[in-house]
GROMACS .gro file of C-alpha atoms in nm:
model
  298
    1MET     CA    1  -3.006   3.589  -2.402
    2ALA     CA    2  -2.652   3.447  -2.461
    3TYR     CA    3  -2.537   3.170  -2.178
    4ASP     CA    4  -2.240   3.023  -2.267
    5LEU     CA    5  -2.152   2.658  -2.125
    6THR     CA    6  -1.951   2.782  -1.866
    7ASP     CA    7  -2.248   2.979  -1.723
    8LEU     CA    8  -2.420   2.645  -1.779
    9GLN     CA    9  -2.220   2.453  -1.586
   10LEU     CA   10  -2.150   2.670  -1.308
   11PHE     CA   11  -2.516   2.705  -1.262
   12LEU     CA   12  -2.588   2.333  -1.242
   13GLN     CA   13  -2.309   2.306  -0.987
   14VAL     CA   14  -2.440   2.586  -0.806
   15VAL     CA   15  -2.774   2.435  -0.766
   16ASP     CA   16  -2.621   2.030  -0.697
   17GLN     CA   17  -2.446   2.203  -0.387
   18GLY     CA   18  -2.698   2.467  -0.300
   19SER     CA   19  -2.410   2.746  -0.232
   20ILE     CA   20  -2.242   3.013  -0.465
   21THR     CA   21  -1.958   2.977  -0.311
   22GLN     CA   22  -1.917   2.575  -0.347
   23GLY     CA   23  -2.040   2.596  -0.689
   24ALA     CA   24  -1.772   2.828  -0.744
   25ASP     CA   25  -1.489   2.599  -0.602
   26ARG     CA   26  -1.633   2.308  -0.783
   27SER     CA   27  -1.618   2.509  -1.136
   28HIS     CA   28  -1.298   2.632  -1.069
   29LEU     CA   29  -1.364   2.971  -1.070
   30SER     CA   30  -1.349   3.259  -0.808
   31LEU     CA   31  -1.625   3.369  -0.556
   32ALA     CA   32  -1.650   3.701  -0.724
   33SER     CA   33  -1.638   3.550  -1.081
   34ALA     CA   34  -1.907   3.306  -1.062
   35SER     CA   35  -2.141   3.558  -0.868
   36ALA     CA   36  -2.041   3.797  -1.142
   37ARG     CA   37  -2.167   3.546  -1.408
   38ILE     CA   38  -2.447   3.441  -1.208
   39LYS     CA   39  -2.577   3.816  -1.216
   40ALA     CA   40  -2.496   3.856  -1.585
   41MET     CA   41  -2.737   3.553  -1.607
   42GLU     CA   42  -3.014   3.689  -1.420
   43LYS     CA   43  -2.970   4.024  -1.615
   44ALA     CA   44  -2.991   3.893  -1.933
   45LEU     CA   45  -3.319   3.682  -1.844
   46GLY     CA   46  -3.484   3.976  -1.674
   47ALA     CA   47  -3.606   3.770  -1.328
   48PRO     CA   48  -3.391   3.609  -1.050
   49LEU     CA   49  -3.255   3.239  -1.119
   50LEU     CA   50  -3.200   3.162  -0.720
   51ILE     CA   51  -3.378   3.258  -0.420
   52ARG     CA   52  -3.103   3.343  -0.173
   53HIS     CA   53  -3.114   3.263   0.199
   54ARG     CA   54  -2.924   3.218   0.507
   55ARG     CA   55  -2.824   2.877   0.402
   56GLY     CA   56  -2.749   2.891   0.077
   57VAL     CA   57  -2.937   2.918  -0.244
   58VAL     CA   58  -3.232   2.744  -0.452
   59PRO     CA   59  -3.372   2.782  -0.781
   60SER     CA   60  -3.649   3.018  -0.872
   61PRO     CA   61  -3.920   2.865  -1.086
   62GLY     CA   62  -3.752   3.017  -1.391
   63GLY     CA   63  -3.402   2.860  -1.222
   64TRP     CA   64  -3.561   2.533  -1.251
   65LEU     CA   65  -3.678   2.568  -1.597
   66LEU     CA   66  -3.274   2.658  -1.692
   67VAL     CA   67  -3.180   2.361  -1.471
   68ALA     CA   68  -3.355   2.124  -1.688
   69HIS     CA   69  -3.255   2.241  -2.038
   70ALA     CA   70  -2.886   2.302  -1.872
   71ARG     CA   71  -2.860   1.945  -1.772
   72GLU     CA   72  -2.954   1.840  -2.134
   73VAL     CA   73  -2.737   2.109  -2.288
   74VAL     CA   74  -2.434   1.977  -2.088
   75GLY     CA   75  -2.496   1.625  -2.132
   76GLN     CA   76  -2.508   1.660  -2.498
   77VAL     CA   77  -2.192   1.824  -2.501
   78ALA     CA   78  -2.001   1.574  -2.303
   79ARG     CA   79  -2.128   1.273  -2.497
   80MET     CA   80  -1.978   1.479  -2.789
   81ARG     CA   81  -1.670   1.524  -2.637
   82ALA     CA   82  -1.642   1.131  -2.543
   83GLU     CA   83  -1.707   1.048  -2.868
   84LEU     CA   84  -1.487   1.293  -3.022
   85ALA     CA   85  -1.252   1.188  -2.785
   86ARG     CA   86  -1.144   0.853  -3.033
   87TYR     CA   87  -1.034   1.091  -3.261
   88SER     CA   88  -0.820   1.327  -3.085
   89ASP     CA   89  -0.453   1.136  -3.054
   90GLY     CA   90  -0.537   0.858  -3.288
   91LEU     CA   91  -0.779   0.605  -3.082
   92ARG     CA   92  -0.709   0.684  -2.784
   93SER     CA   93  -0.997   0.762  -2.539
   94THR     CA   94  -0.951   0.890  -2.181
   95LEU     CA   95  -1.268   0.780  -1.930
   96VAL     CA   96  -1.329   0.976  -1.651
   97ILE     CA   97  -1.504   0.756  -1.368
   98LEU     CA   98  -1.661   0.950  -1.018
   99ALA     CA   99  -1.607   0.706  -0.744
  100ASN     CA  100  -1.683   0.730  -0.346
  101THR     CA  101  -1.393   0.702  -0.086
  102SER     CA  102  -1.469   0.331   0.022
  103ALA     CA  103  -1.466   0.252  -0.397
  104THR     CA  104  -1.110   0.435  -0.429
  105GLU     CA  105  -0.978   0.313  -0.133
  106THR     CA  106  -1.112  -0.039  -0.150
  107LEU     CA  107  -1.215  -0.137  -0.459
  108VAL     CA  108  -1.155   0.072  -0.805
  109SER     CA  109  -0.757   0.082  -0.797
  110SER     CA  110  -0.638  -0.247  -0.862
  111VAL     CA  111  -0.940  -0.329  -1.056
  112LEU     CA  112  -0.875  -0.006  -1.327
  113VAL     CA  113  -0.497  -0.118  -1.354
  114ASP     CA  114  -0.587  -0.480  -1.474
  115PHE     CA  115  -0.844  -0.272  -1.714
  116MET     CA  116  -0.525  -0.041  -1.819
  117ALA     CA  117  -0.294  -0.325  -1.888
  118ASP     CA  118  -0.563  -0.497  -2.101
  119ASN     CA  119  -0.627  -0.166  -2.294
  120PRO     CA  120  -0.361   0.005  -2.383
  121ASP     CA  121  -0.568   0.216  -2.591
  122ILE     CA  122  -0.820   0.393  -2.315
  123ASP     CA  123  -0.649   0.596  -2.050
  124LEU     CA  124  -0.838   0.686  -1.717
  125GLU     CA  125  -0.890   0.936  -1.474
  126LEU     CA  126  -1.042   0.849  -1.152
  127GLU     CA  127  -1.193   1.099  -0.939
  128GLU     CA  128  -1.319   1.078  -0.538
  129ARG     CA  129  -1.654   1.241  -0.518
  130PRO     CA  130  -1.982   1.199  -0.264
  131SER     CA  131  -2.205   0.965  -0.414
  132HIS     CA  132  -2.489   1.255  -0.436
  133GLU     CA  133  -2.217   1.439  -0.636
  134ILE     CA  134  -2.177   1.107  -0.861
  135VAL     CA  135  -2.546   1.077  -0.953
  136ALA     CA  136  -2.588   1.448  -1.042
  137ALA     CA  137  -2.259   1.441  -1.292
  138VAL     CA  138  -2.404   1.098  -1.441
  139THR     CA  139  -2.723   1.188  -1.484
  140ASP     CA  140  -2.592   1.546  -1.623
  141GLY     CA  141  -2.405   1.338  -1.844
  142ARG     CA  142  -2.066   1.516  -1.705
  143VAL     CA  143  -1.945   1.163  -1.674
  144GLU     CA  144  -2.078   0.829  -1.812
  145LEU     CA  145  -1.983   0.597  -1.554
  146GLY     CA  146  -1.987   0.652  -1.143
  147ILE     CA  147  -1.955   0.404  -0.813
  148ILE     CA  148  -2.198   0.514  -0.524
  149ALA     CA  149  -2.342   0.372  -0.232
  150ASP     CA  150  -2.679   0.278  -0.259
  151THR     CA  151  -2.788   0.472   0.017
  152VAL     CA  152  -2.807   0.782  -0.213
  153ASP     CA  153  -3.158   0.833  -0.456
  154SER     CA  154  -2.989   0.708  -0.798
  155ALA     CA  155  -3.303   0.864  -0.988
  156ARG     CA  156  -3.331   0.709  -1.303
  157LEU     CA  157  -3.002   0.572  -1.354
  158GLU     CA  158  -2.924   0.212  -1.442
  159ARG     CA  159  -2.741   0.014  -1.156
  160ALA     CA  160  -2.552  -0.280  -1.115
  161VAL     CA  161  -2.454  -0.401  -0.773
  162LEU     CA  162  -2.047  -0.453  -0.752
  163ARG     CA  163  -2.029  -0.559  -0.373
  164PRO     CA  164  -2.137  -0.504   0.007
  165ASP     CA  165  -1.996  -0.226   0.119
  166PRO     CA  166  -2.118  -0.176   0.516
  167LEU     CA  167  -1.977   0.072   0.765
  168VAL     CA  168  -1.810  -0.027   1.071
  169VAL     CA  169  -1.628   0.109   1.394
  170ILE     CA  170  -1.296   0.029   1.491
  171THR     CA  171  -1.143   0.091   1.811
  172ARG     CA  172  -0.844  -0.033   1.992
  173PRO     CA  173  -0.837  -0.370   2.217
  174GLY     CA  174  -0.957  -0.268   2.586
  175HIS     CA  175  -1.172   0.024   2.444
  176THR     CA  176  -1.505  -0.011   2.597
  177LEU     CA  177  -1.691  -0.067   2.275
  178ALA     CA  178  -1.416  -0.335   2.150
  179GLY     CA  179  -1.585  -0.622   2.304
  180ARG     CA  180  -1.914  -0.542   2.127
  181ALA     CA  181  -2.058  -0.743   1.815
  182HIS     CA  182  -2.270  -0.459   1.706
  183VAL     CA  183  -2.344  -0.101   1.820
  184ALA     CA  184  -2.583   0.177   1.713
  185PHE     CA  185  -2.383   0.462   1.573
  186SER     CA  186  -2.571   0.709   1.850
  187GLU     CA  187  -2.413   0.521   2.152
  188CYS     CA  188  -2.070   0.583   1.999
  189LEU     CA  189  -2.096   0.982   1.990
  190GLY     CA  190  -2.008   1.002   2.345
  191HIS     CA  191  -1.635   0.856   2.244
  192PRO     CA  192  -1.407   1.057   2.064
  193PHE     CA  193  -1.353   1.023   1.742
  194VAL     CA  194  -1.075   1.024   1.470
  195GLY     CA  195  -1.213   1.120   1.138
  196PHE     CA  196  -1.113   1.190   0.745
  197THR     CA  197  -1.024   1.548   0.662
  198GLN     CA  198  -1.296   1.800   0.596
  199GLY     CA  199  -1.432   1.762   0.198
  200ASN     CA  200  -1.387   1.384   0.204
  201PRO     CA  201  -1.691   1.194   0.043
  202LEU     CA  202  -1.717   0.961   0.342
  203GLN     CA  203  -1.678   1.229   0.619
  204GLU     CA  204  -1.953   1.427   0.449
  205HIS     CA  205  -2.181   1.105   0.466
  206LEU     CA  206  -2.120   1.066   0.842
  207SER     CA  207  -2.186   1.440   0.914
  208GLY     CA  208  -2.520   1.425   0.742
  209GLN     CA  209  -2.580   1.112   0.979
  210THR     CA  210  -2.531   1.329   1.321
  211GLN     CA  211  -2.757   1.604   1.222
  212PRO     CA  212  -3.038   1.425   1.284
  213LEU     CA  213  -2.960   1.328   1.626
  214GLY     CA  214  -2.920   1.649   1.713
  215LEU     CA  215  -2.550   1.566   1.849
  216ARG     CA  216  -2.180   1.615   1.693
  217PRO     CA  217  -1.882   1.350   1.768
  218ARG     CA  218  -1.585   1.532   1.912
  219TYR     CA  219  -1.316   1.449   1.695
  220ARG     CA  220  -1.006   1.484   1.809
  221ALA     CA  221  -0.791   1.447   1.453
  222HIS     CA  222  -0.932   1.493   1.096
  223LEU     CA  223  -0.657   1.278   0.869
  224PRO     CA  224  -0.631   1.266   0.508
  225THR     CA  225  -0.632   0.823   0.451
  226THR     CA  226  -0.798   0.526   0.598
  227GLU     CA  227  -0.424   0.412   0.707
  228ALA     CA  228  -0.353   0.711   0.908
  229ILE     CA  229  -0.703   0.701   1.063
  230CYS     CA  230  -0.669   0.315   1.173
  231SER     CA  231  -0.276   0.391   1.294
  232ALA     CA  232  -0.412   0.670   1.518
  233VAL     CA  233  -0.728   0.419   1.649
  234ALA     CA  234  -0.449   0.144   1.727
  235ALA     CA  235  -0.262   0.444   1.938
  236GLY     CA  236  -0.590   0.522   2.128
  237VAL     CA  237  -0.648   0.847   2.015
  238GLY     CA  238  -1.022   0.741   1.945
  239ILE     CA  239  -1.251   0.547   1.749
  240ALA     CA  240  -1.350   0.581   1.389
  241VAL     CA  241  -1.587   0.482   1.125
  242VAL     CA  242  -1.466   0.306   0.839
  243PRO     CA  243  -1.580   0.090   0.525
  244ALA     CA  244  -1.548  -0.252   0.660
  245LEU     CA  245  -1.315  -0.411   0.350
  246ALA     CA  246  -1.073  -0.126   0.457
  247ALA     CA  247  -1.098  -0.229   0.857
  248ALA     CA  248  -1.008  -0.566   0.747
  249ARG     CA  249  -0.702  -0.434   0.543
  250TRP     CA  250  -0.524  -0.258   0.785
  251GLN     CA  251  -0.659  -0.486   1.073
  252ARG     CA  252  -0.329  -0.692   0.939
  253VAL     CA  253  -0.119  -0.410   0.985
  254TYR     CA  254  -0.234  -0.225   1.316
  255ASP     CA  255  -0.405  -0.420   1.622
  256LEU     CA  256  -0.767  -0.319   1.575
  257ARG     CA  257  -1.096  -0.453   1.706
  258VAL     CA  258  -1.396  -0.416   1.438
  259VAL     CA  259  -1.756  -0.396   1.558
  260ASP     CA  260  -2.052  -0.387   1.316
  261LEU     CA  261  -2.299  -0.088   1.325
  262THR     CA  262  -2.655  -0.136   1.352
  263ASN     CA  263  -2.777   0.145   1.166
  264SER     CA  264  -2.960   0.122   0.809
  265TRP     CA  265  -2.732   0.370   0.630
  266ALA     CA  266  -2.426   0.170   0.750
  267GLN     CA  267  -2.561  -0.144   0.540
  268ARG     CA  268  -2.489  -0.037   0.201
  269ASN     CA  269  -2.379  -0.169  -0.121
  270LEU     CA  270  -2.146  -0.031  -0.369
  271LEU     CA  271  -2.338   0.034  -0.711
  272LEU     CA  272  -2.195   0.101  -1.072
  273CYS     CA  273  -2.425   0.375  -1.202
  274GLY     CA  274  -2.443   0.487  -1.572
  275GLN     CA  275  -2.746   0.672  -1.765
  276SER     CA  276  -2.822   0.380  -1.999
  277TRP     CA  277  -2.568   0.054  -2.054
  278SER     CA  278  -2.656   0.027  -2.432
  279GLY     CA  279  -2.591   0.411  -2.452
  280LEU     CA  280  -2.256   0.392  -2.329
  281SER     CA  281  -1.925   0.462  -2.555
  282GLU     CA  282  -1.733   0.187  -2.636
  283PRO     CA  283  -1.452   0.286  -2.402
  284ALA     CA  284  -1.727   0.304  -2.131
  285ALA     CA  285  -1.881  -0.031  -2.218
  286ALA     CA  286  -1.566  -0.226  -2.205
  287LEU     CA  287  -1.472  -0.052  -1.846
  288ALA     CA  288  -1.846  -0.111  -1.707
  289ALA     CA  289  -1.832  -0.470  -1.815
  290HIS     CA  290  -1.459  -0.522  -1.665
  291LEU     CA  291  -1.617  -0.389  -1.345
  292ARG     CA  292  -1.912  -0.607  -1.315
  293THR     CA  293  -1.703  -0.903  -1.416
  294LYS     CA  294  -1.427  -0.873  -1.192
  295VAL     CA  295  -1.578  -0.731  -0.891
  296GLN     CA  296  -1.726  -1.043  -0.733
  297PRO     CA  297  -2.030  -0.960  -0.446
  298LYS     CA  298  -1.852  -1.103  -0.103
   0.00000   0.00000   0.00000
């Protein structure tokens, strides 16, 4: 059997997403092309790699074996590319770092600008992803570094705390929750919400918290940025859940009230993660050191 790198990367994305459709999207392939590749892989093996059910797919016993080998192969290729990148354009390197919504909006950008100013031979690409996808990408070796919330299982990855990152509820003045010092998320579900657009990592995280409650917030609007959400909340459109640091930032611009959430999943920290600090490439090691030095826990 002959599986190419695209096949293996696609298969890992399908397994991580639990869906051929979402795996195809993450792999930048059409659904028809992705389905054809999966079927060709199964035909070459002579056995199913995925078990299909109404809610998506899970690996078969043979599929789990392929997952283990595919993660090793894809990780090795990613490490090879990272090491060779220094020679593709003189001594320039391009680092890809994945970060969750809170990190991209309140932490990473300014710190990365300082890093690039101090390291003109290193280019950076910052991509926003949900924390669980970041863990999978770092584990597979597709990227060397990620910034995640500590509410997800980071498995065997090495981790360093960057700073606390609690989630809070924001309301307009005069709202029935505005005078509260803290509130449980379940108590908020009777009020209309303003949320992030679908697919946003933080929005996915919040959606995951409502499912066990058997309730679903009523969203009056899904907006693309924290600033837009804060503006809508200040205008009385609804309430919202955002990172505390983002709320403090926009509270200086909009008239907002901030209420702490009592739920354990809201009391989180931002973590820098990697497979092994000692195994990082020189550019990644330099960035990790910069983040751990410049981002001071508050």
